[in-house]
Coordinates of C-alpha atoms in Angstrom, one line a residue:
X1 CA -84.0 -14.4 7.4
X2 CA -80.8 -16.0 7.0
X3 CA -77.6 -15.7 8.5
X4 CA -74.3 -15.6 6.7
X5 CA -71.9 -18.0 6.9
X6 CA -68.8 -16.5 8.6
X7 CA -65.7 -16.2 6.3
X8 CA -63.0 -19.0 6.1
X9 CA -60.7 -16.7 6.5
X10 CA -61.6 -14.9 9.5
X11 CA -59.3 -14.8 12.5
X12 CA -59.6 -13.5 16.1
X13 CA -58.8 -9.8 16.8
X14 CA -55.8 -10.8 19.0
X15 CA -54.3 -13.0 16.3
X16 CA -52.2 -11.5 13.7
X17 CA -52.7 -12.4 10.1
X18 CA -50.1 -15.0 8.9
X19 CA -47.5 -13.5 6.8
X20 CA -44.1 -13.4 6.0
X21 CA -43.5 -10.9 8.6
X22 CA -45.1 -13.0 11.2
X23 CA -42.5 -16.1 12.2
X24 CA -39.3 -17.0 10.8
X25 CA -36.0 -15.4 10.5
X26 CA -35.9 -11.7 9.6
X27 CA -34.4 -11.0 6.2
X28 CA -31.2 -8.5 6.8
X29 CA -30.1 -6.8 4.2
X30 CA -26.5 -6.6 3.0
X31 CA -24.5 -3.4 1.7
X32 CA -21.8 -4.1 -0.7
X33 CA -19.0 -3.7 1.8
X34 CA -20.5 -6.7 3.8
X35 CA -20.7 -8.8 0.9
X36 CA -17.1 -7.9 -0.3
X37 CA -15.7 -8.5 3.4
X38 CA -17.4 -12.1 3.4
X39 CA -16.2 -12.7 0.1
X40 CA -12.6 -11.6 1.5
X41 CA -12.9 -14.1 4.4
X42 CA -14.1 -16.8 2.1
X43 CA -10.9 -16.6 -0.1
X44 CA -7.8 -18.5 1.6
X45 CA -5.2 -17.1 -0.8
X46 CA -6.4 -13.6 0.5
X47 CA -6.6 -14.0 4.1
X48 CA -3.2 -15.7 3.9
X49 CA -1.8 -12.5 2.0
X50 CA -3.5 -10.4 4.6
X51 CA -2.1 -12.2 7.6
X52 CA 1.2 -12.3 6.1
X53 CA 0.7 -8.2 5.4
X54 CA -0.3 -7.5 9.1
X55 CA 2.7 -9.5 10.3
X56 CA 5.4 -7.4 8.4
X57 CA 3.8 -4.7 9.7
X58 CA 3.7 -5.6 13.5
X59 CA 7.3 -6.4 12.9
X60 CA 7.8 -3.1 11.7
X61 CA 6.3 -1.3 14.5
X62 CA 8.1 -3.5 16.8
X63 CA 11.3 -2.7 15.9
X64 CA 12.6 -1.3 18.9
X65 CA 11.6 -3.7 21.1
X66 CA 12.9 -6.7 18.9
X67 CA 16.2 -5.1 18.4
X68 CA 16.2 -4.7 22.7
X69 CA 15.4 -8.0 23.2
X70 CA 18.4 -9.7 20.9
X71 CA 20.9 -6.7 21.8
X72 CA 21.8 -5.6 18.9
X73 CA 20.7 -2.6 17.0
X74 CA 20.9 -1.9 13.1
X75 CA 23.9 0.1 13.0
X76 CA 25.7 -1.6 16.3
X77 CA 28.8 -3.5 14.7
X78 CA 30.0 -6.8 16.6
X79 CA 33.6 -7.1 15.5
X80 CA 33.7 -10.6 17.2
X81 CA 31.3 -12.1 15.3
X82 CA 33.8 -11.6 11.8
X83 CA 37.0 -13.4 10.8
X84 CA 39.6 -10.8 10.0
X85 CA 41.8 -13.9 8.6
X86 CA 38.9 -14.4 6.0
X87 CA 38.5 -10.9 4.7
X88 CA 36.1 -10.2 7.6
X89 CA 33.4 -12.4 6.8
X90 CA 31.3 -14.1 9.2
X91 CA 32.6 -16.4 11.3
X92 CA 30.6 -20.1 11.3
X93 CA 28.3 -21.1 8.4
X94 CA 25.3 -19.7 7.2
X95 CA 26.4 -16.2 7.6
X96 CA 27.3 -16.4 11.0
X97 CA 23.6 -17.5 12.1
X98 CA 23.6 -18.3 16.0
X99 CA 21.3 -17.6 18.9
X100 CA 23.2 -14.0 19.4
X101 CA 22.7 -13.2 15.9
X102 CA 19.3 -14.8 14.6
X103 CA 19.9 -14.1 10.8
X104 CA 23.5 -13.5 11.0
X105 CA 25.9 -10.6 10.6
X106 CA 26.6 -8.4 7.8
X107 CA 30.1 -9.0 6.1
X108 CA 33.0 -6.3 6.7
X109 CA 30.9 -4.6 9.3
X110 CA 29.6 -7.2 11.7
X111 CA 26.1 -5.4 11.7
X112 CA 23.2 -7.6 13.0
X113 CA 21.5 -8.4 10.1
X114 CA 17.8 -9.2 12.0
X115 CA 18.3 -5.7 13.2
X116 CA 19.2 -4.1 9.9
X117 CA 15.9 -6.0 8.4
X118 CA 13.6 -5.4 10.8
X119 CA 14.4 -1.5 10.7
X120 CA 14.6 -1.7 6.8
X121 CA 11.3 -3.0 6.6
X122 CA 10.1 0.0 8.6
X123 CA 11.7 2.1 5.7
X124 CA 10.2 0.4 3.1
X125 CA 6.4 0.1 4.3
X126 CA 7.1 3.8 5.3
X127 CA 7.9 4.9 1.7
X128 CA 5.4 2.4 0.1
X129 CA 2.4 3.6 2.2
X130 CA 3.5 7.0 2.5
X131 CA 3.7 7.5 -1.1
X132 CA 0.4 5.4 -2.3
X133 CA -1.6 7.8 0.7
X134 CA -0.3 11.2 -1.3
X135 CA -0.4 10.1 -4.7
X136 CA -4.0 8.7 -4.3
X137 CA -5.2 11.9 -2.3
X138 CA -3.7 14.1 -5.2
X139 CA -5.1 11.4 -8.1
X140 CA -8.8 11.6 -6.5
X141 CA -9.0 15.3 -6.2
X142 CA -7.6 15.9 -9.5
X143 CA -9.9 13.1 -11.3
X144 CA -13.3 14.5 -9.5
X145 CA -12.1 18.2 -10.8
X146 CA -11.2 16.7 -14.3
X147 CA -14.6 14.6 -14.5
X148 CA -16.9 16.7 -13.2
X149 CA -15.9 20.2 -14.4
X150 CA -15.4 19.1 -18.1
X151 CA -14.6 21.8 -20.4
X152 CA -10.9 23.5 -20.2
X153 CA -10.4 22.3 -16.4
X154 CA -10.9 18.8 -17.7
X155 CA -8.9 19.4 -20.8
X156 CA -5.9 20.4 -19.2
X157 CA -5.9 18.3 -16.1
X158 CA -6.1 15.5 -19.1
X159 CA -3.2 16.6 -20.9
X160 CA -1.0 17.0 -17.6
X161 CA -2.0 13.4 -16.6
X162 CA -0.8 12.2 -20.2
X163 CA 2.3 13.8 -19.8
X164 CA 2.8 12.3 -16.3
X165 CA 2.2 8.9 -17.7
X166 CA 4.6 9.2 -20.5
X167 CA 7.2 9.9 -18.4
X168 CA 9.5 6.9 -17.6
X169 CA 8.9 7.3 -13.8
X170 CA 12.2 5.1 -12.2
X171 CA 14.5 7.0 -14.6
X172 CA 13.3 10.6 -13.8
X173 CA 13.5 9.7 -10.3
X174 CA 17.0 8.5 -10.3
X175 CA 17.8 11.7 -12.2
X176 CA 15.8 14.1 -9.6
X177 CA 16.2 12.5 -6.4
X178 CA 20.1 13.5 -5.8
X179 CA 19.5 16.7 -7.1
X180 CA 16.8 17.7 -5.0
X181 CA 18.8 16.1 -1.8
X182 CA 21.8 17.9 -2.6
X183 CA 19.8 21.2 -3.1
X184 CA 18.0 21.1 0.3
X185 CA 19.9 22.0 3.9
X186 CA 22.7 19.2 5.0
X187 CA 23.1 18.5 8.7
X188 CA 25.9 19.0 11.1
X189 CA 27.9 16.1 9.6
X190 CA 27.8 17.1 6.4
X191 CA 25.5 14.5 4.9
X192 CA 21.8 14.8 4.1
X193 CA 19.4 14.1 6.9
X194 CA 18.0 11.1 6.6
X195 CA 14.3 12.3 7.1
X196 CA 14.6 14.4 4.6
X197 CA 15.7 11.8 2.0
X198 CA 13.3 9.7 2.9
X199 CA 10.4 12.7 2.4
X200 CA 12.5 13.6 -1.0
X201 CA 11.7 9.6 -1.9
X202 CA 8.1 9.9 -1.0
X203 CA 7.5 13.1 -3.0
X204 CA 8.8 12.0 -5.9
X205 CA 7.4 8.8 -6.3
X206 CA 4.1 10.1 -5.4
X207 CA 4.5 13.0 -7.9
X208 CA 5.0 10.3 -11.0
X209 CA 1.9 7.6 -9.5
X210 CA -0.9 10.4 -8.9
X211 CA -1.8 10.4 -12.5
X212 CA -3.0 6.7 -12.7
X213 CA -5.4 7.2 -9.8
X214 CA -6.4 10.5 -11.4
X215 CA -7.3 8.8 -14.9
X216 CA -9.3 6.3 -13.3
X217 CA -11.3 8.3 -11.1
X218 CA -11.7 10.8 -13.9
X219 CA -13.4 8.0 -16.2
X220 CA -15.7 6.9 -13.2
X221 CA -16.8 10.5 -12.7
X222 CA -17.6 10.9 -16.4
X223 CA -20.3 7.8 -16.3
X224 CA -21.4 9.1 -12.5
X225 CA -22.0 12.6 -13.1
X226 CA -25.1 11.8 -15.7
X227 CA -26.8 9.5 -13.3
X228 CA -30.2 10.4 -11.7
X229 CA -29.0 11.0 -8.1
X230 CA -27.0 13.5 -9.2
X231 CA -29.6 15.5 -11.2
X232 CA -31.7 15.1 -8.2
X233 CA -29.1 16.6 -6.2
X234 CA -29.0 19.5 -8.6
X235 CA -32.8 20.0 -8.7
X236 CA -32.3 20.4 -4.8
X237 CA -30.0 23.6 -5.3
X238 CA -27.0 21.1 -3.5
X239 CA -23.8 23.0 -4.2
X240 CA -20.8 21.7 -6.1
X241 CA -18.8 20.5 -3.1
X242 CA -22.0 18.3 -1.7
X243 CA -22.2 16.9 -5.0
X244 CA -18.5 16.4 -5.2
X245 CA -18.0 15.1 -2.0
X246 CA -21.6 13.5 -0.8
X247 CA -23.0 12.1 -3.9
X248 CA -20.2 11.1 -6.0
X249 CA -17.2 10.4 -3.7
X250 CA -18.7 7.3 -1.9
X251 CA -19.3 5.5 -4.9
X252 CA -15.7 5.6 -6.0
X253 CA -14.3 4.4 -2.9
X254 CA -14.2 0.5 -4.6
X255 CA -11.7 1.6 -7.7
X256 CA -9.9 4.1 -5.2
X257 CA -9.2 1.3 -2.9
X258 CA -8.3 -1.4 -5.4
X259 CA -5.8 1.4 -6.9
X260 CA -4.2 2.3 -3.5
X261 CA -4.0 -1.5 -2.5
X262 CA -1.8 -2.4 -5.9
X263 CA -0.2 0.9 -5.5
X264 CA 1.8 -0.2 -2.1
X265 CA 3.8 -2.7 -3.2
X266 CA 4.8 -1.2 -6.7
X267 CA 6.0 1.9 -4.5
X268 CA 7.9 -0.4 -2.1
X269 CA 9.8 -2.1 -5.4
X270 CA 10.3 0.9 -6.6
X271 CA 11.8 2.3 -3.2
X272 CA 14.0 -0.6 -3.0
X273 CA 15.2 -0.2 -6.5
X274 CA 16.2 3.4 -6.2
X275 CA 18.3 2.1 -2.4
X276 CA 20.0 -0.8 -4.8
X277 CA 20.9 2.3 -7.2
X278 CA 22.4 4.3 -4.6
X279 CA 19.7 6.8 -4.8
X280 CA 17.7 6.1 -2.0
X281 CA 18.6 5.2 1.6
X282 CA 22.2 5.5 1.6
X283 CA 24.3 2.9 4.2
X284 CA 24.8 2.2 7.2
X285 CA 21.2 3.3 7.7
X286 CA 19.0 0.0 7.2
X287 CA 17.2 -0.3 3.9
X288 CA 16.3 -3.7 2.1
X289 CA 17.4 -2.2 -1.3
X290 CA 21.0 -1.2 -0.2
X291 CA 21.1 -4.3 2.0
X292 CA 20.8 -6.2 -1.8
X293 CA 22.8 -3.9 -3.3
X294 CA 26.0 -4.7 -0.6
X295 CA 25.0 -8.4 -0.7
X296 CA 25.7 -8.8 -4.4
X297 CA 29.4 -8.2 -3.9
X298 CA 29.5 -10.7 -1.3
X299 CA 27.4 -13.7 -2.8
X300 CA 29.9 -16.2 -3.4
X301 CA 31.3 -16.0 -0.5
X302 CA 28.3 -15.2 1.7
X303 CA 25.0 -16.1 -0.1
X304 CA 22.8 -16.0 3.2
X305 CA 23.2 -12.1 3.0
X306 CA 21.7 -12.0 0.0
X307 CA 18.9 -14.6 0.2
X308 CA 17.1 -13.7 3.2
X309 CA 16.5 -10.0 2.4
X310 CA 16.0 -11.3 -1.1
X311 CA 13.5 -13.8 0.1
X312 CA 11.9 -11.5 2.6
X313 CA 10.9 -8.6 0.1
X314 CA 9.6 -11.0 -2.7
X315 CA 7.3 -12.3 0.2
X316 CA 6.3 -9.0 1.4
X317 CA 5.5 -7.7 -2.1
X318 CA 3.8 -11.0 -3.2
X319 CA 1.7 -11.0 -0.3
X320 CA 0.6 -7.2 -0.8
X321 CA 0.1 -8.0 -4.6
X322 CA -2.5 -11.0 -3.5
X323 CA -4.3 -8.8 -1.1
X324 CA -4.4 -6.2 -3.8
X325 CA -6.1 -8.7 -6.2
X326 CA -8.2 -10.2 -3.8
X327 CA -9.5 -6.9 -2.6
X328 CA -10.3 -6.3 -6.7
X329 CA -11.8 -9.3 -6.6
X330 CA -14.2 -9.2 -3.6
X331 CA -15.3 -5.5 -5.0
X332 CA -16.1 -5.9 -8.7
X333 CA -19.3 -7.7 -8.7
X334 CA -18.7 -9.7 -12.1
X335 CA -16.0 -11.3 -10.3
X336 CA -18.1 -12.8 -7.3
X337 CA -17.8 -16.3 -6.5
X338 CA -20.8 -16.4 -4.7

């Protein structure tokens, strides 16, 4: 009687079979969001833009603290810092920059330029981000409705988008803003309340900006609504709200985030242009556009008054644009650099 030879692959019962799961480091999956964040962290330009943007936001949030430390608010004049013999221009060189006034003083009024810049930064960031949030929300809702519903809903909303995109945005905002502000209730001093003026600016910018996001979202929804996961949701008797907000919307966050990131610097520039033209924030309330408008009158005598807010506005808008470009490249798989 022959005894069968033992199998060459036989192992003791208490020893696990070798394989990729029995040893070595575990292989962890990476979501698209994690891969995007990794690309952003590896991009030095995007990270620099992010740090600069965060720095500006922190300065804006701490504006009351910073002005309290210097002792000069945005509309607190210092008559001793200007020379009446030279047409009320600041004493000293570089626009009156000193330990008392870190960025100099405003010609004619003696307002501390540092205080006006940090409070003007709050205005610019508020209008830029608030109008971008509002236009993005309206654009996403309109784009979802148009792309998924189709038919007459899509036709009507698409024609409205076409009309809004055809408007010269800046010219209509210049024309509409004073009309709306004058029609609204005024305060006891006879002027339009500043918070109400900012609200009008936000609404006017958002009204002409939502169509860009809506057009983008509509195009994405038209391609997504025919995908297998949407058909599966319909077969399982899922409602329209579930399909729109649980199936389609999570697949739209990347283009929506890119659109939002690029809209903020554009809105800040629009707000500064409106204030420069006298239909935005009205002096003595601090705003960078209004500062540039006033500084253009004194450029030959006091160039620092124009140079400082102009350079800061350039740096802020450039940082936001570079950050938006970096987010777009990180979220686009075709633009991945490894």
